[in-house]
Amino acid sequence: RVMLPYNPWDVATQREGRSDADALAALGAAVGADGFNGDTMKRVPRSFWDASLAASAPLAIEPEGGGYPDSAAPRDELQWNATRWTSMGWAYL
């Protein structure tokens, strides 16, 4: 299984000329990835899920912060944040 890394804080690298969601979805489709890890992300925007569907290669989305909804998150957020992890070795449930 392959999980791609996504580091939204890395602004020093060359951008793809398209949204990060579209670039990651295209890369995932090209290499047959199963998903990606959103490093330092409490939750991942739905645009990443939608981009992976548009690329005909749905990706499992794994935000580092657990992906759990709160008052600032859409109610159906867990629909596309399919996996989770934390640096402490347990998820926020």
GROMACS .gro file of N, CA, C and O in nm:
model
  372
    1ARG      N    1   0.082  -0.118   0.000
    1ARG     CA    2   0.000   0.000   0.000
    1ARG      C    3   0.087   0.124   0.000
    1ARG      O    4   0.194   0.126   0.061
    2VAL      N    5   0.038   0.228  -0.066
    2VAL     CA    6   0.114   0.352  -0.079
    2VAL      C    7   0.032   0.470  -0.028
    2VAL      O    8  -0.080   0.494  -0.074
    3MET      N    9   0.089   0.540   0.069
    3MET     CA   10   0.031   0.666   0.117
    3MET      C   11   0.129   0.777   0.081
    3MET      O   12   0.246   0.772   0.121
    4LEU      N   13   0.084   0.874   0.004
    4LEU     CA   14   0.169   0.986  -0.033
    4LEU      C   15   0.176   1.088   0.080
    4LEU      O   16   0.079   1.106   0.152
    5PRO      N   17   0.287   1.158   0.094
    5PRO     CA   18   0.295   1.265   0.192
    5PRO      C   19   0.244   1.396   0.132
    5PRO      O   20   0.264   1.422   0.014
    6TYR      N   21   0.176   1.475   0.212
    6TYR     CA   22   0.136   1.610   0.170
    6TYR      C   23   0.172   1.705   0.284
    6TYR      O   24   0.124   1.689   0.396
    7ASN      N   25   0.258   1.799   0.255
    7ASN     CA   26   0.306   1.895   0.354
    7ASN      C   27   0.258   2.035   0.316
    7ASN      O   28   0.328   2.108   0.245
    8PRO      N   29   0.142   2.076   0.363
    8PRO     CA   30   0.087   2.207   0.323
    8PRO      C   31   0.172   2.324   0.370
    8PRO      O   32   0.163   2.432   0.312
    9TRP      N   33   0.255   2.305   0.469
    9TRP     CA   34   0.341   2.410   0.521
    9TRP      C   35   0.463   2.433   0.433
    9TRP      O   36   0.532   2.533   0.449
   10ASP      N   37   0.492   2.345   0.340
   10ASP     CA   38   0.611   2.357   0.256
   10ASP      C   39   0.583   2.453   0.140
   10ASP      O   40   0.537   2.412   0.034
   11VAL      N   41   0.610   2.578   0.161
   11VAL     CA   42   0.582   2.679   0.058
   11VAL      C   43   0.708   2.716  -0.021
   11VAL      O   44   0.703   2.805  -0.107
   12ALA      N   45   0.820   2.651   0.006
   12ALA     CA   46   0.945   2.683  -0.063
   12ALA      C   47   0.965   2.599  -0.189
   12ALA      O   48   1.054   2.628  -0.268
   13THR      N   49   0.884   2.496  -0.208
   13THR     CA   50   0.899   2.413  -0.328
   13THR      C   51   0.824   2.474  -0.445
   13THR      O   52   0.733   2.556  -0.429
   14GLN      N   53   0.859   2.431  -0.563
   14GLN     CA   54   0.795   2.482  -0.684
   14GLN      C   55   0.651   2.432  -0.690
   14GLN      O   56   0.624   2.313  -0.676
   15ARG      N   57   0.559   2.522  -0.712
   15ARG     CA   58   0.417   2.485  -0.723
   15ARG      C   59   0.391   2.424  -0.859
   15ARG      O   60   0.464   2.446  -0.956
   16GLU      N   61   0.284   2.349  -0.872
   16GLU     CA   62   0.250   2.276  -0.993
   16GLU      C   63   0.177   2.360  -1.098
   16GLU      O   64   0.154   2.312  -1.207
   17GLY      N   65   0.131   2.477  -1.063
   17GLY     CA   66   0.053   2.555  -1.157
   17GLY      C   67  -0.095   2.518  -1.154
   17GLY      O   68  -0.172   2.556  -1.242
   18ARG      N   69  -0.134   2.441  -1.056
   18ARG     CA   70  -0.274   2.404  -1.032
   18ARG      C   71  -0.290   2.386  -0.881
   18ARG      O   72  -0.192   2.393  -0.807
   19SER      N   73  -0.409   2.362  -0.838
   19SER     CA   74  -0.431   2.349  -0.693
   19SER      C   75  -0.355   2.228  -0.639
   19SER      O   76  -0.330   2.131  -0.711
   20ASP      N   77  -0.320   2.234  -0.512
   20ASP     CA   78  -0.254   2.120  -0.449
   20ASP      C   79  -0.344   1.997  -0.455
   20ASP      O   80  -0.296   1.885  -0.472
   21ALA      N   81  -0.474   2.017  -0.440
   21ALA     CA   82  -0.568   1.904  -0.445
   21ALA      C   83  -0.562   1.835  -0.581
   21ALA      O   84  -0.554   1.712  -0.589
   22ASP      N   85  -0.563   1.914  -0.689
   22ASP     CA   86  -0.557   1.856  -0.823
   22ASP      C   87  -0.422   1.790  -0.851
   22ASP      O   88  -0.416   1.682  -0.910
   23ALA      N   89  -0.314   1.853  -0.806
   23ALA     CA   90  -0.180   1.797  -0.827
   23ALA      C   91  -0.164   1.665  -0.753
   23ALA      O   92  -0.111   1.567  -0.807
   24LEU      N   93  -0.210   1.660  -0.629
   24LEU     CA   94  -0.198   1.538  -0.549
   24LEU      C   95  -0.286   1.427  -0.607
   24LEU      O   96  -0.244   1.310  -0.611
   25ALA      N   97  -0.404   1.461  -0.653
   25ALA     CA   98  -0.492   1.361  -0.714
   25ALA      C   99  -0.431   1.303  -0.841
   25ALA      O  100  -0.435   1.182  -0.863
   26ALA      N  101  -0.371   1.388  -0.924
   26ALA     CA  102  -0.307   1.341  -1.047
   26ALA      C  103  -0.187   1.251  -1.014
   26ALA      O  104  -0.168   1.147  -1.078
   27LEU      N  105  -0.108   1.290  -0.916
   27LEU     CA  106   0.006   1.208  -0.875
   27LEU      C  107  -0.041   1.074  -0.820
   27LEU      O  108   0.013   0.969  -0.855
   28GLY      N  109  -0.144   1.078  -0.737
   28GLY     CA  110  -0.198   0.954  -0.682
   28GLY      C  111  -0.246   0.860  -0.790
   28GLY      O  112  -0.220   0.739  -0.785
   29ALA      N  113  -0.314   0.914  -0.890
   29ALA     CA  114  -0.363   0.831  -1.001
   29ALA      C  115  -0.246   0.775  -1.082
   29ALA      O  116  -0.247   0.659  -1.122
   30ALA      N  117  -0.142   0.857  -1.104
   30ALA     CA  118  -0.028   0.816  -1.186
   30ALA      C  119   0.052   0.702  -1.123
   30ALA      O  120   0.101   0.614  -1.194
   31VAL      N  121   0.064   0.704  -0.990
   31VAL     CA  122   0.145   0.601  -0.924
   31VAL      C  123   0.062   0.492  -0.857
   31VAL      O  124   0.116   0.399  -0.799
   32GLY      N  125  -0.069   0.503  -0.865
   32GLY     CA  126  -0.156   0.402  -0.804
   32GLY      C  127  -0.158   0.408  -0.652
   32GLY      O  128  -0.170   0.305  -0.586
   33ALA      N  129  -0.147   0.528  -0.597
   33ALA     CA  130  -0.146   0.544  -0.451
   33ALA      C  131  -0.283   0.511  -0.392
   33ALA      O  132  -0.386   0.525  -0.458
   34ASP      N  133  -0.281   0.468  -0.268
   34ASP     CA  134  -0.404   0.438  -0.196
   34ASP      C  135  -0.459   0.559  -0.123
   34ASP      O  136  -0.577   0.565  -0.092
   35GLY      N  137  -0.371   0.655  -0.091
   35GLY     CA  138  -0.415   0.772  -0.017
   35GLY      C  139  -0.301   0.866   0.009
   35GLY      O  140  -0.193   0.852  -0.047
   36PHE      N  141  -0.326   0.963   0.099
   36PHE     CA  142  -0.220   1.055   0.137
   36PHE      C  143  -0.236   1.096   0.282
   36PHE      O  144  -0.344   1.090   0.339
   37ASN      N  145  -0.124   1.134   0.339
   37ASN     CA  146  -0.120   1.183   0.476
   37ASN      C  147  -0.109   1.334   0.474
   37ASN      O  148  -0.018   1.390   0.413
   38GLY      N  149  -0.201   1.401   0.539
   38GLY     CA  150  -0.199   1.547   0.550
   38GLY      C  151  -0.119   1.588   0.673
   38GLY      O  152  -0.174   1.601   0.782
   39ASP      N  153   0.011   1.605   0.656
   39ASP     CA  154   0.100   1.639   0.766
   39ASP      C  155   0.058   1.771   0.832
   39ASP      O  156   0.035   1.869   0.763
   40THR      N  157   0.047   1.770   0.961
   40THR     CA  158   0.010   1.884   1.046
   40THR      C  159  -0.134   1.931   1.027
   40THR      O  160  -0.173   2.031   1.085
   41MET      N  161  -0.213   1.864   0.948
   41MET     CA  162  -0.349   1.909   0.918
   41MET      C  163  -0.449   1.852   1.019
   41MET      O  164  -0.454   1.731   1.040
   42LYS      N  165  -0.527   1.938   1.080
   42LYS     CA  166  -0.633   1.893   1.171
   42LYS      C  167  -0.742   1.823   1.092
   42LYS      O  168  -0.799   1.724   1.136
   43ARG      N  169  -0.770   1.877   0.976
   43ARG     CA  170  -0.866   1.816   0.883
   43ARG      C  171  -0.826   1.854   0.741
   43ARG      O  172  -0.754   1.951   0.721
   44VAL      N  173  -0.870   1.778   0.644
   44VAL     CA  174  -0.837   1.801   0.504
   44VAL      C  175  -0.963   1.850   0.433
   44VAL      O  176  -1.070   1.788   0.447
   45PRO      N  177  -0.954   1.959   0.357
   45PRO     CA  178  -1.072   2.009   0.286
   45PRO      C  179  -1.130   1.909   0.186
   45PRO      O  180  -1.058   1.828   0.129
   46ARG      N  181  -1.258   1.917   0.167
   46ARG     CA  182  -1.327   1.826   0.074
   46ARG      C  183  -1.274   1.837  -0.068
   46ARG      O  184  -1.286   1.743  -0.147
   47SER      N  185  -1.215   1.950  -0.104
   47SER     CA  186  -1.163   1.967  -0.240
   47SER      C  187  -1.062   1.857  -0.276
   47SER      O  188  -1.052   1.818  -0.393
   48PHE      N  189  -0.990   1.803  -0.178
   48PHE     CA  190  -0.896   1.695  -0.205
   48PHE      C  191  -0.970   1.566  -0.242
   48PHE      O  192  -0.928   1.493  -0.331
   49TRP      N  193  -1.077   1.537  -0.172
   49TRP     CA  194  -1.159   1.419  -0.204
   49TRP      C  195  -1.222   1.434  -0.342
   49TRP      O  196  -1.216   1.343  -0.425
   50ASP      N  197  -1.279   1.551  -0.368
   50ASP     CA  198  -1.343   1.575  -0.498
   50ASP      C  199  -1.243   1.565  -0.612
   50ASP      O  200  -1.274   1.510  -0.718
   51ALA      N  201  -1.121   1.616  -0.591
   51ALA     CA  202  -1.018   1.607  -0.696
   51ALA      C  203  -0.979   1.463  -0.723
   51ALA      O  204  -0.957   1.424  -0.837
   52SER      N  205  -0.971   1.382  -0.618
   52SER     CA  206  -0.935   1.241  -0.639
   52SER      C  207  -1.046   1.167  -0.714
   52SER      O  208  -1.018   1.080  -0.797
   53LEU      N  209  -1.170   1.201  -0.687
   53LEU     CA  210  -1.281   1.141  -0.763
   53LEU      C  211  -1.277   1.183  -0.908
   53LEU      O  212  -1.298   1.101  -0.998
   54ALA      N  213  -1.247   1.311  -0.932
   54ALA     CA  214  -1.239   1.361  -1.070
   54ALA      C  215  -1.125   1.294  -1.147
   54ALA      O  216  -1.134   1.277  -1.269
   55ALA      N  217  -1.020   1.252  -1.076
   55ALA     CA  218  -0.907   1.183  -1.139
   55ALA      C  219  -0.933   1.033  -1.153
   55ALA      O  220  -0.845   0.958  -1.196
   56SER      N  221  -1.053   0.990  -1.116
   56SER     CA  222  -1.092   0.848  -1.119
   56SER      C  223  -0.999   0.760  -1.036
   56SER      O  224  -0.972   0.645  -1.071
   57ALA      N  225  -0.949   0.816  -0.927
   57ALA     CA  226  -0.860   0.742  -0.837
   57ALA      C  227  -0.884   0.790  -0.694
   57ALA      O  228  -0.803   0.865  -0.639
   58PRO      N  229  -0.997   0.750  -0.632
   58PRO     CA  230  -1.027   0.797  -0.497
   58PRO      C  231  -0.915   0.765  -0.399
   58PRO      O  232  -0.862   0.654  -0.398
   59LEU      N  233  -0.876   0.864  -0.321
   59LEU     CA  234  -0.767   0.849  -0.225
   59LEU      C  235  -0.821   0.845  -0.083
   59LEU      O  236  -0.911   0.922  -0.048
   60ALA      N  237  -0.766   0.757  -0.002
   60ALA     CA  238  -0.794   0.760   0.142
   60ALA      C  239  -0.723   0.882   0.199
   60ALA      O  240  -0.606   0.904   0.172
   61ILE      N  241  -0.793   0.961   0.275
   61ILE     CA  242  -0.739   1.085   0.328
   61ILE      C  243  -0.711   1.069   0.477
   61ILE      O  244  -0.799   1.030   0.553
   62GLU      N  245  -0.587   1.102   0.517
   62GLU     CA  246  -0.542   1.079   0.653
   62GLU      C  247  -0.485   1.209   0.713
   62GLU      O  248  -0.367   1.236   0.703
   63PRO      N  249  -0.569   1.291   0.776
   63PRO     CA  250  -0.517   1.411   0.841
   63PRO      C  251  -0.446   1.375   0.972
   63PRO      O  252  -0.494   1.290   1.046
   64GLU      N  253  -0.334   1.439   0.996
   64GLU     CA  254  -0.258   1.408   1.117
   64GLU      C  255  -0.338   1.439   1.243
   64GLU      O  256  -0.331   1.366   1.342
   65GLY      N  257  -0.417   1.545   1.241
   65GLY     CA  258  -0.489   1.587   1.360
   65GLY      C  259  -0.611   1.505   1.394
   65GLY      O  260  -0.684   1.537   1.486
   66GLY      N  261  -0.638   1.400   1.321
   66GLY     CA  262  -0.749   1.313   1.356
   66GLY      C  263  -0.869   1.323   1.265
   66GLY      O  264  -0.944   1.229   1.249
   67GLY      N  265  -0.892   1.440   1.204
   67GLY     CA  266  -1.002   1.455   1.112
   67GLY      C  267  -1.138   1.462   1.176
   67GLY      O  268  -1.240   1.455   1.110
   68TYR      N  269  -1.141   1.479   1.308
   68TYR     CA  270  -1.270   1.480   1.375
   68TYR      C  271  -1.340   1.615   1.354
   68TYR      O  272  -1.275   1.718   1.344
   69PRO      N  273  -1.471   1.615   1.345
   69PRO     CA  274  -1.544   1.740   1.324
   69PRO      C  275  -1.552   1.822   1.453
   69PRO      O  276  -1.544   1.769   1.563
   70ASP      N  277  -1.562   1.951   1.439
   70ASP     CA  278  -1.590   2.040   1.551
   70ASP      C  279  -1.684   2.149   1.501
   70ASP      O  280  -1.734   2.141   1.390
   71SER      N  281  -1.706   2.250   1.581
   71SER     CA  282  -1.804   2.352   1.544
   71SER      C  283  -1.766   2.428   1.418
   71SER      O  284  -1.851   2.487   1.354
   72ALA      N  285  -1.637   2.425   1.379
   72ALA     CA  286  -1.593   2.497   1.259
   72ALA      C  287  -1.590   2.407   1.135
   72ALA      O  288  -1.555   2.452   1.028
   73ALA      N  289  -1.625   2.281   1.151
   73ALA     CA  290  -1.614   2.186   1.041
   73ALA      C  291  -1.753   2.147   0.989
   73ALA      O  292  -1.849   2.144   1.064
   74PRO      N  293  -1.760   2.115   0.859
   74PRO     CA  294  -1.887   2.065   0.804
   74PRO      C  295  -1.928   1.935   0.873
   74PRO      O  296  -1.844   1.856   0.913
   75ARG      N  297  -2.059   1.913   0.883
   75ARG     CA  298  -2.110   1.794   0.953
   75ARG      C  299  -2.066   1.664   0.888
   75ARG      O  300  -2.046   1.564   0.955
   76ASP      N  301  -2.052   1.662   0.756
   76ASP     CA  302  -2.019   1.536   0.688
   76ASP      C  303  -1.869   1.521   0.664
   76ASP      O  304  -1.827   1.443   0.580
   77GLU      N  305  -1.787   1.593   0.739
   77GLU     CA  306  -1.643   1.590   0.715
   77GLU      C  307  -1.583   1.450   0.721
   77GLU      O  308  -1.495   1.416   0.646
   78LEU      N  309  -1.630   1.367   0.811
   78LEU     CA  310  -1.573   1.233   0.823
   78LEU      C  311  -1.603   1.146   0.702
   78LEU      O  312  -1.548   1.038   0.688
   79GLN      N  313  -1.688   1.195   0.613
   79GLN     CA  314  -1.717   1.121   0.491
   79GLN      C  315  -1.594   1.110   0.402
   79GLN      O  316  -1.581   1.016   0.327
   80TRP      N  317  -1.502   1.207   0.406
   80TRP     CA  318  -1.385   1.201   0.319
   80TRP      C  319  -1.253   1.194   0.395
   80TRP      O  320  -1.151   1.165   0.336
   81ASN      N  321  -1.252   1.221   0.523
   81ASN     CA  322  -1.133   1.198   0.605
   81ASN      C  323  -1.143   1.055   0.657
   81ASN      O  324  -1.194   1.030   0.765
   82ALA      N  325  -1.096   0.961   0.576
   82ALA     CA  326  -1.123   0.819   0.599
   82ALA      C  327  -1.031   0.752   0.701
   82ALA      O  328  -1.068   0.651   0.759
   83THR      N  329  -0.912   0.802   0.719
   83THR     CA  330  -0.818   0.742   0.814
   83THR      C  331  -0.763   0.852   0.902
   83THR      O  332  -0.783   0.969   0.877
   84ARG      N  333  -0.691   0.814   1.006
   84ARG     CA  334  -0.634   0.916   1.093
   84ARG      C  335  -0.513   0.861   1.166
   84ARG      O  336  -0.497   0.742   1.180
   85TRP      N  337  -0.430   0.953   1.211
   85TRP     CA  338  -0.315   0.916   1.292
   85TRP      C  339  -0.273   1.039   1.372
   85TRP      O  340  -0.311   1.150   1.341
   86THR      N  341  -0.195   1.016   1.473
   86THR     CA  342  -0.133   1.125   1.547
   86THR      C  343   0.010   1.083   1.581
   86THR      O  344   0.042   0.965   1.582
   87SER      N  345   0.093   1.180   1.607
   87SER     CA  346   0.230   1.149   1.642
   87SER      C  347   0.239   1.077   1.777
   87SER      O  348   0.342   1.020   1.811
   88MET      N  349   0.129   1.078   1.853
   88MET     CA  350   0.127   1.010   1.981
   88MET      C  351   0.089   0.863   1.966
   88MET      O  352   0.086   0.789   2.063
   89GLY      N  353   0.053   0.821   1.845
   89GLY     CA  354   0.023   0.681   1.822
   89GLY      C  355  -0.121   0.641   1.844
   89GLY      O  356  -0.155   0.525   1.837
   90TRP      N  357  -0.210   0.737   1.870
   90TRP     CA  358  -0.352   0.704   1.885
   90TRP      C  359  -0.434   0.816   1.825
   90TRP      O  360  -0.390   0.929   1.811
   91ALA      N  361  -0.553   0.781   1.783
   91ALA     CA  362  -0.638   0.877   1.713
   91ALA      C  363  -0.735   0.945   1.809
   91ALA      O  364  -0.768   0.892   1.915
   92TYR      N  365  -0.778   1.062   1.774
   92TYR     CA  366  -0.883   1.130   1.846
   92TYR      C  367  -1.016   1.070   1.802
   92TYR      O  368  -1.051   1.077   1.687
   93LEU      N  369  -1.085   1.006   1.890
   93LEU     CA  370  -1.211   0.941   1.853
   93LEU      C  371  -1.328   1.007   1.920
   93LEU      O  372  -1.321   1.061   2.024
   0.00000   0.00000   0.00000
